[in-house]
């Protein structure tokens, strides 16, 4: 038996097993869709948190949005989460699958190389040769298993798959049945049990959701996951997530309020193309997502810790920020430099003066109009 500490990232149902148990208890007399482990009301609480029950907030979003996602899963249509990269589409689909079916691991990762076999089933060829197309020789896909068990199946980055492969889902989504022509005639149809459904995610920066066939689109309810618009909620989340990562990694550092402010405000302003005081900011081509802000903060902490510092410095934040923002277009470094020179430099208070000085120490961002000669 594997220990949790041996796994780099345990799935949500393992990480939050205590909370799922509390909700199961709380839920005893509530109505549940057939095949669900928790009621829709308990699923909302699992995702958004409930202080009284001791369940922590995991996803930052409105209750209305989460309720819509949950209701979709109880219908005969799948749930398609679309949005910019790093808006927690995958995380939300993991949380929903963990709450609804206690298993978020039935996942198909879509890519240009995804085949029909990855979606349906394949064969163990040694067994196929020795005993023919038996149930034992069949290697089920996560979708096949999800149908058999009556659970939620996650299909990540569905739009990265070739269109004809995406369409493999059509009959499964409408008739809730999968055909195995190799089986004997009375065993050919695998029917989905109650509780089965699909949550797909798609990135709007990737190949278009628009290219998906109309037939497949009709079999999903689409929900857009937006970046967090409230900056104080975003700061809270980034601080909480980063500190949880430090704790898991055994790093005795914490992201304090000053660093969180510098990091999150910078991400927010560059992403939205506008400073807090309404000044225009040129956005970079990379997506400055909340997920990226967390990884910048985490990497900065690891840097400080493993190179012998007792606190995270703004220079580490600057270094990692540049690494995260400058990926796609070399022109972006100029835009970032302009941001520091015209927005950060002029904000002469709190952490910002020091943040500007730290940027001046970076070899690509230094030598701006306000920098010391
Ligand atoms: N609204 C939000 N609620 C909770 N976490 C969020 C939110 N927005 C961003 N995050 C951060 O994003 C992380 C999860 O990112 P995830 O990989 O799920 O994004 P994604 O939308 O699937 O990105 P991609 O399109 O690149 O696959 C979380 O761990 C958290 O740090
Ligand atoms: Mg994702």
mmCIF file of C-alpha atoms and ligand atoms in Angstrom:
data_model
loop_
_atom_site.group_PDB
_atom_site.id
_atom_site.type_symbol
_atom_site.label_atom_id
_atom_site.label_comp_id
_atom_site.label_asym_id
_atom_site.label_seq_id
_atom_site.Cartn_x
_atom_site.Cartn_y
_atom_site.Cartn_z
ATOM 1 C CA UNK A 1 0.000 0.000 0.000
ATOM 2 C CA UNK A 2 1.373 3.373 -1.029
ATOM 3 C CA UNK A 3 1.624 6.147 1.567
ATOM 4 C CA UNK A 4 0.273 9.606 0.727
ATOM 5 C CA UNK A 5 3.723 11.015 1.379
ATOM 6 C CA UNK A 6 5.108 8.818 -1.412
ATOM 7 C CA UNK A 7 2.911 10.478 -3.989
ATOM 8 C CA UNK A 8 3.956 13.802 -5.433
ATOM 9 C CA UNK A 9 0.423 15.052 -5.900
ATOM 10 C CA UNK A 10 -2.318 12.892 -4.381
ATOM 11 C CA UNK A 11 -5.690 13.238 -6.100
ATOM 12 C CA UNK A 12 -8.376 15.457 -4.580
ATOM 13 C CA UNK A 13 -10.332 12.561 -3.017
ATOM 14 C CA UNK A 14 -7.190 11.553 -1.119
ATOM 15 C CA UNK A 15 -6.066 15.065 -0.169
ATOM 16 C CA UNK A 16 -9.525 16.057 1.031
ATOM 17 C CA UNK A 17 -10.697 12.654 2.292
ATOM 18 C CA UNK A 18 -11.564 14.108 5.728
ATOM 19 C CA UNK A 19 -13.764 16.793 4.253
ATOM 20 C CA UNK A 20 -15.535 14.316 1.971
ATOM 21 C CA UNK A 21 -16.266 12.159 5.015
ATOM 22 C CA UNK A 22 -17.711 15.145 6.928
ATOM 23 C CA UNK A 23 -19.926 16.018 3.960
ATOM 24 C CA UNK A 24 -21.087 12.433 3.589
ATOM 25 C CA UNK A 25 -22.251 12.513 7.179
ATOM 26 C CA UNK A 26 -23.913 15.883 6.792
ATOM 27 C CA UNK A 27 -25.635 14.660 3.666
ATOM 28 C CA UNK A 28 -27.475 11.608 4.939
ATOM 29 C CA UNK A 29 -31.053 12.631 4.258
ATOM 30 C CA UNK A 30 -30.550 14.825 1.221
ATOM 31 C CA UNK A 31 -31.695 13.844 -2.254
ATOM 32 C CA UNK A 32 -28.941 12.752 -4.619
ATOM 33 C CA UNK A 33 -29.004 12.078 -8.348
ATOM 34 C CA UNK A 34 -28.748 8.357 -8.945
ATOM 35 C CA UNK A 35 -25.185 7.074 -8.769
ATOM 36 C CA UNK A 36 -23.821 10.172 -6.963
ATOM 37 C CA UNK A 37 -21.827 9.866 -3.756
ATOM 38 C CA UNK A 38 -22.866 13.301 -2.472
ATOM 39 C CA UNK A 39 -25.876 15.542 -2.943
ATOM 40 C CA UNK A 40 -25.566 18.626 -5.174
ATOM 41 C CA UNK A 41 -25.663 20.787 -2.026
ATOM 42 C CA UNK A 42 -22.746 18.934 -0.502
ATOM 43 C CA UNK A 43 -20.792 19.177 -3.772
ATOM 44 C CA UNK A 44 -21.171 22.993 -3.733
ATOM 45 C CA UNK A 45 -19.863 23.056 -0.172
ATOM 46 C CA UNK A 46 -16.912 20.862 -1.056
ATOM 47 C CA UNK A 47 -15.869 23.195 -3.885
ATOM 48 C CA UNK A 48 -16.592 26.582 -2.304
ATOM 49 C CA UNK A 49 -16.011 25.680 1.350
ATOM 50 C CA UNK A 50 -18.160 25.888 4.459
ATOM 51 C CA UNK A 51 -16.653 27.319 7.636
ATOM 52 C CA UNK A 52 -19.237 25.767 9.920
ATOM 53 C CA UNK A 53 -18.565 22.283 8.611
ATOM 54 C CA UNK A 54 -14.797 22.795 8.589
ATOM 55 C CA UNK A 55 -14.587 22.483 4.810
ATOM 56 C CA UNK A 56 -12.075 24.791 3.163
ATOM 57 C CA UNK A 57 -12.633 26.964 0.108
ATOM 58 C CA UNK A 58 -10.852 25.447 -2.874
ATOM 59 C CA UNK A 59 -12.169 27.171 -5.957
ATOM 60 C CA UNK A 60 -12.794 30.922 -6.063
ATOM 61 C CA UNK A 61 -15.967 31.523 -8.033
ATOM 62 C CA UNK A 62 -19.631 32.299 -7.626
ATOM 63 C CA UNK A 63 -22.106 29.874 -6.178
ATOM 64 C CA UNK A 64 -24.355 30.329 -9.152
ATOM 65 C CA UNK A 65 -21.636 29.238 -11.541
ATOM 66 C CA UNK A 66 -20.776 26.146 -9.490
ATOM 67 C CA UNK A 67 -24.441 25.223 -9.129
ATOM 68 C CA UNK A 68 -24.831 25.371 -12.919
ATOM 69 C CA UNK A 69 -21.814 23.089 -13.394
ATOM 70 C CA UNK A 70 -23.209 20.593 -10.903
ATOM 71 C CA UNK A 71 -26.668 20.567 -12.443
ATOM 72 C CA UNK A 72 -25.109 19.908 -15.864
ATOM 73 C CA UNK A 73 -23.560 16.762 -14.476
ATOM 74 C CA UNK A 74 -26.927 15.469 -13.360
ATOM 75 C CA UNK A 75 -28.373 15.864 -16.870
ATOM 76 C CA UNK A 76 -27.814 13.780 -19.980
ATOM 77 C CA UNK A 77 -25.301 16.306 -21.259
ATOM 78 C CA UNK A 78 -21.649 16.602 -20.404
ATOM 79 C CA UNK A 79 -19.999 19.686 -18.894
ATOM 80 C CA UNK A 80 -17.489 21.605 -21.011
ATOM 81 C CA UNK A 81 -15.295 24.034 -19.062
ATOM 82 C CA UNK A 82 -13.670 26.539 -21.369
ATOM 83 C CA UNK A 83 -11.436 29.511 -20.638
ATOM 84 C CA UNK A 84 -7.982 31.035 -20.638
ATOM 85 C CA UNK A 85 -5.064 28.916 -19.427
ATOM 86 C CA UNK A 86 -4.510 28.825 -15.677
ATOM 87 C CA UNK A 87 -8.065 29.646 -14.611
ATOM 88 C CA UNK A 88 -8.409 26.336 -12.722
ATOM 89 C CA UNK A 89 -10.527 24.464 -15.261
ATOM 90 C CA UNK A 90 -8.647 21.234 -14.599
ATOM 91 C CA UNK A 91 -8.695 21.804 -10.853
ATOM 92 C CA UNK A 92 -12.440 22.433 -10.852
ATOM 93 C CA UNK A 93 -13.080 19.297 -12.910
ATOM 94 C CA UNK A 94 -10.967 17.307 -10.466
ATOM 95 C CA UNK A 95 -12.894 18.690 -7.486
ATOM 96 C CA UNK A 96 -16.272 17.983 -9.083
ATOM 97 C CA UNK A 97 -15.288 14.422 -10.001
ATOM 98 C CA UNK A 98 -13.923 13.784 -6.493
ATOM 99 C CA UNK A 99 -17.135 15.024 -4.882
ATOM 100 C CA UNK A 100 -19.641 13.430 -7.248
ATOM 101 C CA UNK A 101 -18.007 10.025 -7.684
ATOM 102 C CA UNK A 102 -15.188 9.886 -5.085
ATOM 103 C CA UNK A 103 -12.755 9.354 -7.933
ATOM 104 C CA UNK A 104 -11.104 12.026 -10.046
ATOM 105 C CA UNK A 105 -8.577 9.721 -11.688
ATOM 106 C CA UNK A 106 -10.624 8.491 -14.646
ATOM 107 C CA UNK A 107 -8.953 10.982 -16.937
ATOM 108 C CA UNK A 108 -8.185 11.078 -20.642
ATOM 109 C CA UNK A 109 -5.481 13.558 -21.568
ATOM 110 C CA UNK A 110 -6.263 14.967 -24.987
ATOM 111 C CA UNK A 111 -3.437 15.663 -27.419
ATOM 112 C CA UNK A 112 -2.721 15.589 -31.123
ATOM 113 C CA UNK A 113 -1.731 11.935 -30.601
ATOM 114 C CA UNK A 114 -4.935 10.775 -28.840
ATOM 115 C CA UNK A 115 -6.420 7.756 -30.619
ATOM 116 C CA UNK A 116 -9.824 6.145 -30.671
ATOM 117 C CA UNK A 117 -8.361 3.327 -28.535
ATOM 118 C CA UNK A 118 -7.362 5.849 -25.844
ATOM 119 C CA UNK A 119 -10.992 6.897 -25.681
ATOM 120 C CA UNK A 120 -12.703 3.499 -25.986
ATOM 121 C CA UNK A 121 -10.615 0.411 -25.233
ATOM 122 C CA UNK A 122 -7.645 -1.563 -26.486
ATOM 123 C CA UNK A 123 -6.445 -5.157 -26.149
ATOM 124 C CA UNK A 124 -3.857 -7.070 -24.213
ATOM 125 C CA UNK A 125 -2.475 -8.814 -27.284
ATOM 126 C CA UNK A 126 -1.024 -11.836 -25.471
ATOM 127 C CA UNK A 127 -4.450 -12.628 -24.000
ATOM 128 C CA UNK A 128 -6.240 -11.759 -27.207
ATOM 129 C CA UNK A 129 -4.118 -14.308 -29.066
ATOM 130 C CA UNK A 130 -4.516 -17.028 -26.467
ATOM 131 C CA UNK A 131 -8.197 -16.704 -25.566
ATOM 132 C CA UNK A 132 -9.724 -14.399 -28.158
ATOM 133 C CA UNK A 133 -11.681 -11.199 -27.505
ATOM 134 C CA UNK A 134 -12.763 -11.875 -23.928
ATOM 135 C CA UNK A 135 -13.498 -9.384 -21.217
ATOM 136 C CA UNK A 136 -10.181 -10.309 -19.592
ATOM 137 C CA UNK A 137 -8.259 -9.448 -22.763
ATOM 138 C CA UNK A 138 -9.888 -6.034 -23.076
ATOM 139 C CA UNK A 139 -7.983 -3.068 -21.682
ATOM 140 C CA UNK A 140 -10.611 -0.506 -20.722
ATOM 141 C CA UNK A 141 -10.115 3.224 -21.226
ATOM 142 C CA UNK A 142 -11.058 5.614 -18.401
ATOM 143 C CA UNK A 143 -14.287 6.291 -20.326
ATOM 144 C CA UNK A 144 -15.137 2.583 -20.472
ATOM 145 C CA UNK A 145 -14.445 2.223 -16.753
ATOM 146 C CA UNK A 146 -16.475 5.328 -15.931
ATOM 147 C CA UNK A 147 -19.453 3.953 -17.858
ATOM 148 C CA UNK A 148 -19.203 0.597 -16.112
ATOM 149 C CA UNK A 149 -18.890 2.084 -12.644
ATOM 150 C CA UNK A 150 -21.240 4.999 -13.115
ATOM 151 C CA UNK A 151 -18.660 7.699 -12.442
ATOM 152 C CA UNK A 152 -17.438 11.018 -13.768
ATOM 153 C CA UNK A 153 -14.828 10.837 -16.518
ATOM 154 C CA UNK A 154 -12.552 13.806 -17.154
ATOM 155 C CA UNK A 155 -11.432 14.656 -20.669
ATOM 156 C CA UNK A 156 -8.630 17.190 -20.476
ATOM 157 C CA UNK A 157 -7.828 19.562 -23.345
ATOM 158 C CA UNK A 158 -10.376 17.950 -25.625
ATOM 159 C CA UNK A 159 -9.851 20.457 -28.436
ATOM 160 C CA UNK A 160 -6.255 19.350 -28.861
ATOM 161 C CA UNK A 161 -7.492 16.010 -30.248
ATOM 162 C CA UNK A 162 -8.179 15.619 -33.960
ATOM 163 C CA UNK A 163 -11.828 16.331 -34.739
ATOM 164 C CA UNK A 164 -12.674 12.788 -35.841
ATOM 165 C CA UNK A 165 -11.272 11.491 -32.554
ATOM 166 C CA UNK A 166 -13.359 13.960 -30.553
ATOM 167 C CA UNK A 167 -16.392 12.650 -32.377
ATOM 168 C CA UNK A 168 -15.769 9.173 -30.971
ATOM 169 C CA UNK A 169 -17.645 10.551 -27.978
ATOM 170 C CA UNK A 170 -20.825 11.238 -29.901
ATOM 171 C CA UNK A 171 -22.617 7.932 -29.468
ATOM 172 C CA UNK A 172 -21.424 7.532 -25.905
ATOM 173 C CA UNK A 173 -22.735 10.955 -24.980
ATOM 174 C CA UNK A 174 -26.101 10.559 -26.655
ATOM 175 C CA UNK A 175 -26.977 6.876 -26.308
ATOM 176 C CA UNK A 176 -24.866 6.251 -23.191
ATOM 177 C CA UNK A 177 -23.652 3.034 -24.710
ATOM 178 C CA UNK A 178 -20.335 1.809 -26.119
ATOM 179 C CA UNK A 179 -20.141 -0.916 -28.704
ATOM 180 C CA UNK A 180 -17.439 -3.599 -28.627
ATOM 181 C CA UNK A 181 -17.953 -5.333 -32.016
ATOM 182 C CA UNK A 182 -15.365 -8.004 -31.170
ATOM 183 C CA UNK A 183 -17.488 -9.421 -28.318
ATOM 184 C CA UNK A 184 -20.195 -12.065 -28.819
ATOM 185 C CA UNK A 185 -23.389 -10.546 -30.124
ATOM 186 C CA UNK A 186 -25.256 -10.498 -26.788
ATOM 187 C CA UNK A 187 -22.340 -8.838 -24.969
ATOM 188 C CA UNK A 188 -21.441 -6.177 -27.472
ATOM 189 C CA UNK A 189 -23.096 -3.254 -25.800
ATOM 190 C CA UNK A 190 -21.595 -1.670 -22.701
ATOM 191 C CA UNK A 191 -24.286 0.439 -21.079
ATOM 192 C CA UNK A 192 -23.421 3.347 -18.830
ATOM 193 C CA UNK A 193 -24.578 3.086 -15.240
ATOM 194 C CA UNK A 194 -26.291 6.001 -13.536
ATOM 195 C CA UNK A 195 -23.734 8.525 -12.305
ATOM 196 C CA UNK A 196 -21.691 8.406 -15.497
ATOM 197 C CA UNK A 197 -20.952 11.713 -17.197
ATOM 198 C CA UNK A 198 -18.075 13.581 -18.790
ATOM 199 C CA UNK A 199 -16.365 16.833 -17.788
ATOM 200 C CA UNK A 200 -14.229 18.136 -20.623
ATOM 201 C CA UNK A 201 -11.864 21.097 -20.443
ATOM 202 C CA UNK A 202 -10.683 23.254 -23.320
ATOM 203 C CA UNK A 203 -8.283 26.106 -23.461
ATOM 204 C CA UNK A 204 -9.421 29.108 -25.484
ATOM 205 C CA UNK A 205 -5.817 29.880 -26.454
ATOM 206 C CA UNK A 206 -5.436 26.465 -28.063
ATOM 207 C CA UNK A 207 -6.982 25.292 -31.267
ATOM 208 C CA UNK A 208 -10.510 26.565 -31.421
ATOM 209 C CA UNK A 209 -13.460 25.337 -29.501
ATOM 210 C CA UNK A 210 -15.224 26.613 -32.627
ATOM 211 C CA UNK A 211 -13.799 23.803 -34.682
ATOM 212 C CA UNK A 212 -15.514 21.188 -32.545
ATOM 213 C CA UNK A 213 -18.356 19.551 -34.449
ATOM 214 C CA UNK A 214 -21.792 20.986 -33.907
ATOM 215 C CA UNK A 215 -23.009 17.494 -33.060
ATOM 216 C CA UNK A 216 -20.521 17.170 -30.202
ATOM 217 C CA UNK A 217 -21.101 20.709 -28.974
ATOM 218 C CA UNK A 218 -24.781 19.891 -28.628
ATOM 219 C CA UNK A 219 -23.941 17.092 -26.228
ATOM 220 C CA UNK A 220 -22.256 19.410 -23.745
ATOM 221 C CA UNK A 221 -23.290 22.373 -21.653
ATOM 222 C CA UNK A 222 -20.589 25.008 -22.012
ATOM 223 C CA UNK A 223 -19.426 27.021 -19.021
ATOM 224 C CA UNK A 224 -16.704 29.649 -19.216
ATOM 225 C CA UNK A 225 -14.267 29.822 -16.329
ATOM 226 C CA UNK A 226 -13.158 33.449 -15.953
ATOM 227 C CA UNK A 227 -9.984 34.709 -14.279
ATOM 228 C CA UNK A 228 -10.581 35.967 -10.729
ATOM 229 C CA UNK A 229 -11.659 39.592 -11.066
ATOM 230 C CA UNK A 230 -11.566 40.623 -7.395
ATOM 231 C CA UNK A 231 -7.971 41.400 -6.579
ATOM 232 C CA UNK A 232 -8.266 40.840 -2.832
ATOM 233 C CA UNK A 233 -9.744 37.370 -3.416
ATOM 234 C CA UNK A 234 -6.905 36.638 -5.824
ATOM 235 C CA UNK A 235 -4.326 37.744 -3.230
ATOM 236 C CA UNK A 236 -5.918 35.544 -0.594
ATOM 237 C CA UNK A 237 -5.878 32.554 -2.940
ATOM 238 C CA UNK A 238 -2.291 33.032 -4.107
ATOM 239 C CA UNK A 239 -1.064 33.392 -0.530
ATOM 240 C CA UNK A 240 -3.027 30.365 0.661
ATOM 241 C CA UNK A 241 -2.048 28.102 -2.241
ATOM 242 C CA UNK A 242 1.622 29.082 -2.123
ATOM 243 C CA UNK A 243 1.866 28.557 1.605
ATOM 244 C CA UNK A 244 0.173 25.175 1.267
ATOM 245 C CA UNK A 245 2.786 24.225 -1.357
ATOM 246 C CA UNK A 246 5.604 25.324 0.975
ATOM 247 C CA UNK A 247 4.131 23.236 3.733
ATOM 248 C CA UNK A 248 3.854 20.145 1.517
ATOM 249 C CA UNK A 249 7.432 20.631 0.328
ATOM 250 C CA UNK A 250 8.717 21.050 3.915
ATOM 251 C CA UNK A 251 9.946 24.578 3.169
ATOM 252 C CA UNK A 252 9.713 26.714 6.343
ATOM 253 C CA UNK A 253 9.049 29.993 4.491
ATOM 254 C CA UNK A 254 5.813 31.933 4.048
ATOM 255 C CA UNK A 255 4.638 34.334 1.391
ATOM 256 C CA UNK A 256 3.889 37.503 3.346
ATOM 257 C CA UNK A 257 1.342 40.207 2.531
ATOM 258 C CA UNK A 258 3.855 42.598 0.957
ATOM 259 C CA UNK A 259 5.162 40.063 -1.523
ATOM 260 C CA UNK A 260 1.673 38.830 -2.291
ATOM 261 C CA UNK A 261 0.560 42.377 -3.052
ATOM 262 C CA UNK A 262 3.497 43.078 -5.379
ATOM 263 C CA UNK A 263 3.049 39.812 -7.228
ATOM 264 C CA UNK A 264 -0.711 39.700 -7.579
ATOM 265 C CA UNK A 265 -1.193 43.395 -8.421
ATOM 266 C CA UNK A 266 1.497 43.094 -11.102
ATOM 267 C CA UNK A 267 -0.130 40.008 -12.610
ATOM 268 C CA UNK A 268 -3.552 41.596 -12.430
ATOM 269 C CA UNK A 269 -2.488 44.877 -14.049
ATOM 270 C CA UNK A 270 -0.563 43.256 -16.880
ATOM 271 C CA UNK A 271 -3.366 40.774 -17.512
ATOM 272 C CA UNK A 272 -6.091 43.414 -17.581
ATOM 273 C CA UNK A 273 -4.049 45.978 -19.528
ATOM 274 C CA UNK A 274 -4.827 48.662 -16.952
ATOM 275 C CA UNK A 275 -3.165 49.847 -13.743
ATOM 276 C CA UNK A 276 -5.129 50.246 -10.512
ATOM 277 C CA UNK A 277 -5.212 53.998 -11.139
ATOM 278 C CA UNK A 278 -6.562 53.508 -14.650
ATOM 279 C CA UNK A 279 -3.328 53.971 -16.624
ATOM 280 C CA UNK A 280 -2.998 51.862 -19.783
ATOM 281 C CA UNK A 281 -0.548 48.964 -19.440
ATOM 282 C CA UNK A 282 0.648 47.011 -22.448
ATOM 283 C CA UNK A 283 -0.159 43.326 -21.893
ATOM 284 C CA UNK A 284 2.402 40.642 -22.674
ATOM 285 C CA UNK A 285 1.600 37.728 -24.995
ATOM 286 C CA UNK A 286 1.866 35.142 -22.234
ATOM 287 C CA UNK A 287 -1.195 34.585 -20.077
ATOM 288 C CA UNK A 288 -0.579 36.065 -16.649
ATOM 289 C CA UNK A 289 -2.861 33.636 -14.859
ATOM 290 C CA UNK A 290 -3.443 33.118 -11.163
ATOM 291 C CA UNK A 291 -1.938 29.636 -11.536
ATOM 292 C CA UNK A 292 1.251 31.256 -12.908
ATOM 293 C CA UNK A 293 1.340 33.712 -9.987
ATOM 294 C CA UNK A 294 1.292 30.769 -7.584
ATOM 295 C CA UNK A 295 4.115 29.044 -9.397
ATOM 296 C CA UNK A 296 6.210 32.233 -9.468
ATOM 297 C CA UNK A 297 5.743 32.601 -5.703
ATOM 298 C CA UNK A 298 6.537 28.955 -5.050
ATOM 299 C CA UNK A 299 9.666 28.960 -7.216
ATOM 300 C CA UNK A 300 10.840 32.159 -5.494
ATOM 301 C CA UNK A 301 10.460 30.477 -2.114
ATOM 302 C CA UNK A 302 12.383 27.405 -3.198
ATOM 303 C CA UNK A 303 15.125 29.619 -4.560
ATOM 304 C CA UNK A 304 15.407 31.525 -1.280
ATOM 305 C CA UNK A 305 15.315 28.383 0.834
ATOM 306 C CA UNK A 306 17.794 26.237 -1.076
ATOM 307 C CA UNK A 307 20.239 29.110 -1.474
ATOM 308 C CA UNK A 308 20.356 29.847 2.212
ATOM 309 C CA UNK A 309 18.036 32.788 2.745
ATOM 310 C CA UNK A 310 15.606 33.068 5.594
ATOM 311 C CA UNK A 311 13.085 35.144 3.657
ATOM 312 C CA UNK A 312 11.821 35.374 0.103
ATOM 313 C CA UNK A 313 13.327 38.445 -1.577
ATOM 314 C CA UNK A 314 11.732 40.711 -4.175
ATOM 315 C CA UNK A 315 14.678 39.965 -6.473
ATOM 316 C CA UNK A 316 13.591 36.310 -6.553
ATOM 317 C CA UNK A 317 10.046 37.379 -7.347
ATOM 318 C CA UNK A 318 11.347 39.561 -10.202
ATOM 319 C CA UNK A 319 13.536 36.764 -11.604
ATOM 320 C CA UNK A 320 10.719 34.249 -11.635
ATOM 321 C CA UNK A 321 8.222 36.788 -12.912
ATOM 322 C CA UNK A 322 10.414 37.430 -15.946
ATOM 323 C CA UNK A 323 10.798 33.670 -16.515
ATOM 324 C CA UNK A 324 7.056 33.244 -16.404
ATOM 325 C CA UNK A 325 6.034 36.302 -18.462
ATOM 326 C CA UNK A 326 8.588 36.118 -21.257
ATOM 327 C CA UNK A 327 7.904 32.933 -23.127
ATOM 328 C CA UNK A 328 6.332 33.714 -26.415
ATOM 329 C CA UNK A 329 7.506 37.030 -27.767
ATOM 330 C CA UNK A 330 10.922 38.660 -27.259
ATOM 331 C CA UNK A 331 9.183 42.050 -27.456
ATOM 332 C CA UNK A 332 7.492 41.235 -24.173
ATOM 333 C CA UNK A 333 10.597 42.083 -22.193
ATOM 334 C CA UNK A 334 10.276 45.685 -23.412
ATOM 335 C CA UNK A 335 6.648 45.726 -22.312
ATOM 336 C CA UNK A 336 7.554 44.407 -18.897
ATOM 337 C CA UNK A 337 10.320 46.973 -18.588
ATOM 338 C CA UNK A 338 7.890 49.742 -19.527
ATOM 339 C CA UNK A 339 5.506 48.481 -16.868
ATOM 340 C CA UNK A 340 8.186 48.742 -14.183
ATOM 341 C CA UNK A 341 9.341 52.146 -15.405
ATOM 342 C CA UNK A 342 5.950 53.732 -15.764
ATOM 343 C CA UNK A 343 3.704 52.038 -13.253
ATOM 344 C CA UNK A 344 5.840 50.496 -10.513
ATOM 345 C CA UNK A 345 8.389 53.360 -10.382
ATOM 346 C CA UNK A 346 5.685 55.919 -9.902
ATOM 347 C CA UNK A 347 3.977 54.146 -7.081
ATOM 348 C CA UNK A 348 6.281 55.514 -4.421
ATOM 349 C CA UNK A 349 4.976 53.692 -1.374
ATOM 350 C CA UNK A 350 5.054 50.424 0.528
ATOM 351 C CA UNK A 351 6.655 47.517 -1.219
ATOM 352 C CA UNK A 352 6.714 49.211 -4.625
ATOM 353 C CA UNK A 353 9.940 51.268 -4.302
ATOM 354 C CA UNK A 354 11.804 48.154 -3.288
ATOM 355 C CA UNK A 355 10.140 46.157 -6.046
ATOM 356 C CA UNK A 356 11.325 48.703 -8.592
ATOM 357 C CA UNK A 357 14.875 48.558 -7.225
ATOM 358 C CA UNK A 358 14.795 44.757 -7.453
ATOM 359 C CA UNK A 359 13.731 45.008 -11.106
ATOM 360 C CA UNK A 360 16.595 47.362 -11.816
ATOM 361 C CA UNK A 361 18.952 44.658 -10.600
ATOM 362 C CA UNK A 362 17.670 42.240 -13.260
ATOM 363 C CA UNK A 363 19.858 42.223 -16.351
ATOM 364 C CA UNK A 364 16.954 42.500 -18.795
ATOM 365 C CA UNK A 365 14.865 44.986 -16.869
ATOM 366 C CA UNK A 366 17.615 47.367 -15.644
ATOM 367 C CA UNK A 367 18.662 50.683 -17.173
ATOM 368 C CA UNK A 368 15.208 52.281 -17.348
ATOM 369 C CA UNK A 369 14.657 56.035 -17.386
ATOM 370 C CA UNK A 370 14.341 56.162 -13.592
ATOM 371 C CA UNK A 371 17.200 53.844 -12.777
ATOM 372 C CA UNK A 372 20.307 55.164 -10.989
ATOM 373 C CA UNK A 373 22.944 56.245 -13.491
HETATM 374 N N1 LIG B 1 -10.718 30.625 -9.449
HETATM 375 C C1 LIG B 1 -9.728 29.883 -8.955
HETATM 376 N N2 LIG B 1 -9.924 29.128 -7.848
HETATM 377 C C2 LIG B 1 -8.941 28.362 -7.344
HETATM 378 N N3 LIG B 1 -7.701 28.274 -7.867
HETATM 379 C C3 LIG B 1 -7.425 29.016 -8.957
HETATM 380 C C4 LIG B 1 -8.418 29.842 -9.551
HETATM 381 N N4 LIG B 1 -7.873 30.430 -10.647
HETATM 382 C C5 LIG B 1 -6.622 30.002 -10.736
HETATM 383 N N5 LIG B 1 -6.331 29.158 -9.720
HETATM 384 C C6 LIG B 1 -5.010 28.537 -9.574
HETATM 385 O O1 LIG B 1 -4.903 27.667 -10.676
HETATM 386 C C7 LIG B 1 -4.438 26.393 -10.260
HETATM 387 C C8 LIG B 1 -5.008 25.301 -11.122
HETATM 388 O O2 LIG B 1 -4.780 25.535 -12.463
HETATM 389 P P1 LIG B 1 -5.306 24.535 -13.569
HETATM 390 O O3 LIG B 1 -4.165 23.754 -14.076
HETATM 391 O O4 LIG B 1 -6.500 23.805 -13.081
HETATM 392 O O5 LIG B 1 -5.751 25.579 -14.682
HETATM 393 P P2 LIG B 1 -6.330 25.300 -16.124
HETATM 394 O O6 LIG B 1 -7.408 26.326 -16.325
HETATM 395 O O7 LIG B 1 -6.694 23.885 -16.280
HETATM 396 O O8 LIG B 1 -5.098 25.661 -17.057
HETATM 397 P P3 LIG B 1 -4.727 25.093 -18.515
HETATM 398 O O9 LIG B 1 -5.707 25.732 -19.459
HETATM 399 O O10 LIG B 1 -3.346 25.623 -18.728
HETATM 400 O O11 LIG B 1 -4.835 23.613 -18.473
HETATM 401 C C9 LIG B 1 -4.900 26.283 -8.833
HETATM 402 O O12 LIG B 1 -4.107 25.391 -8.123
HETATM 403 C C10 LIG B 1 -4.774 27.705 -8.336
HETATM 404 O O13 LIG B 1 -3.452 27.956 -7.931
HETATM 405 MG MG1 LIG B 2 -5.972 22.332 -17.538
#
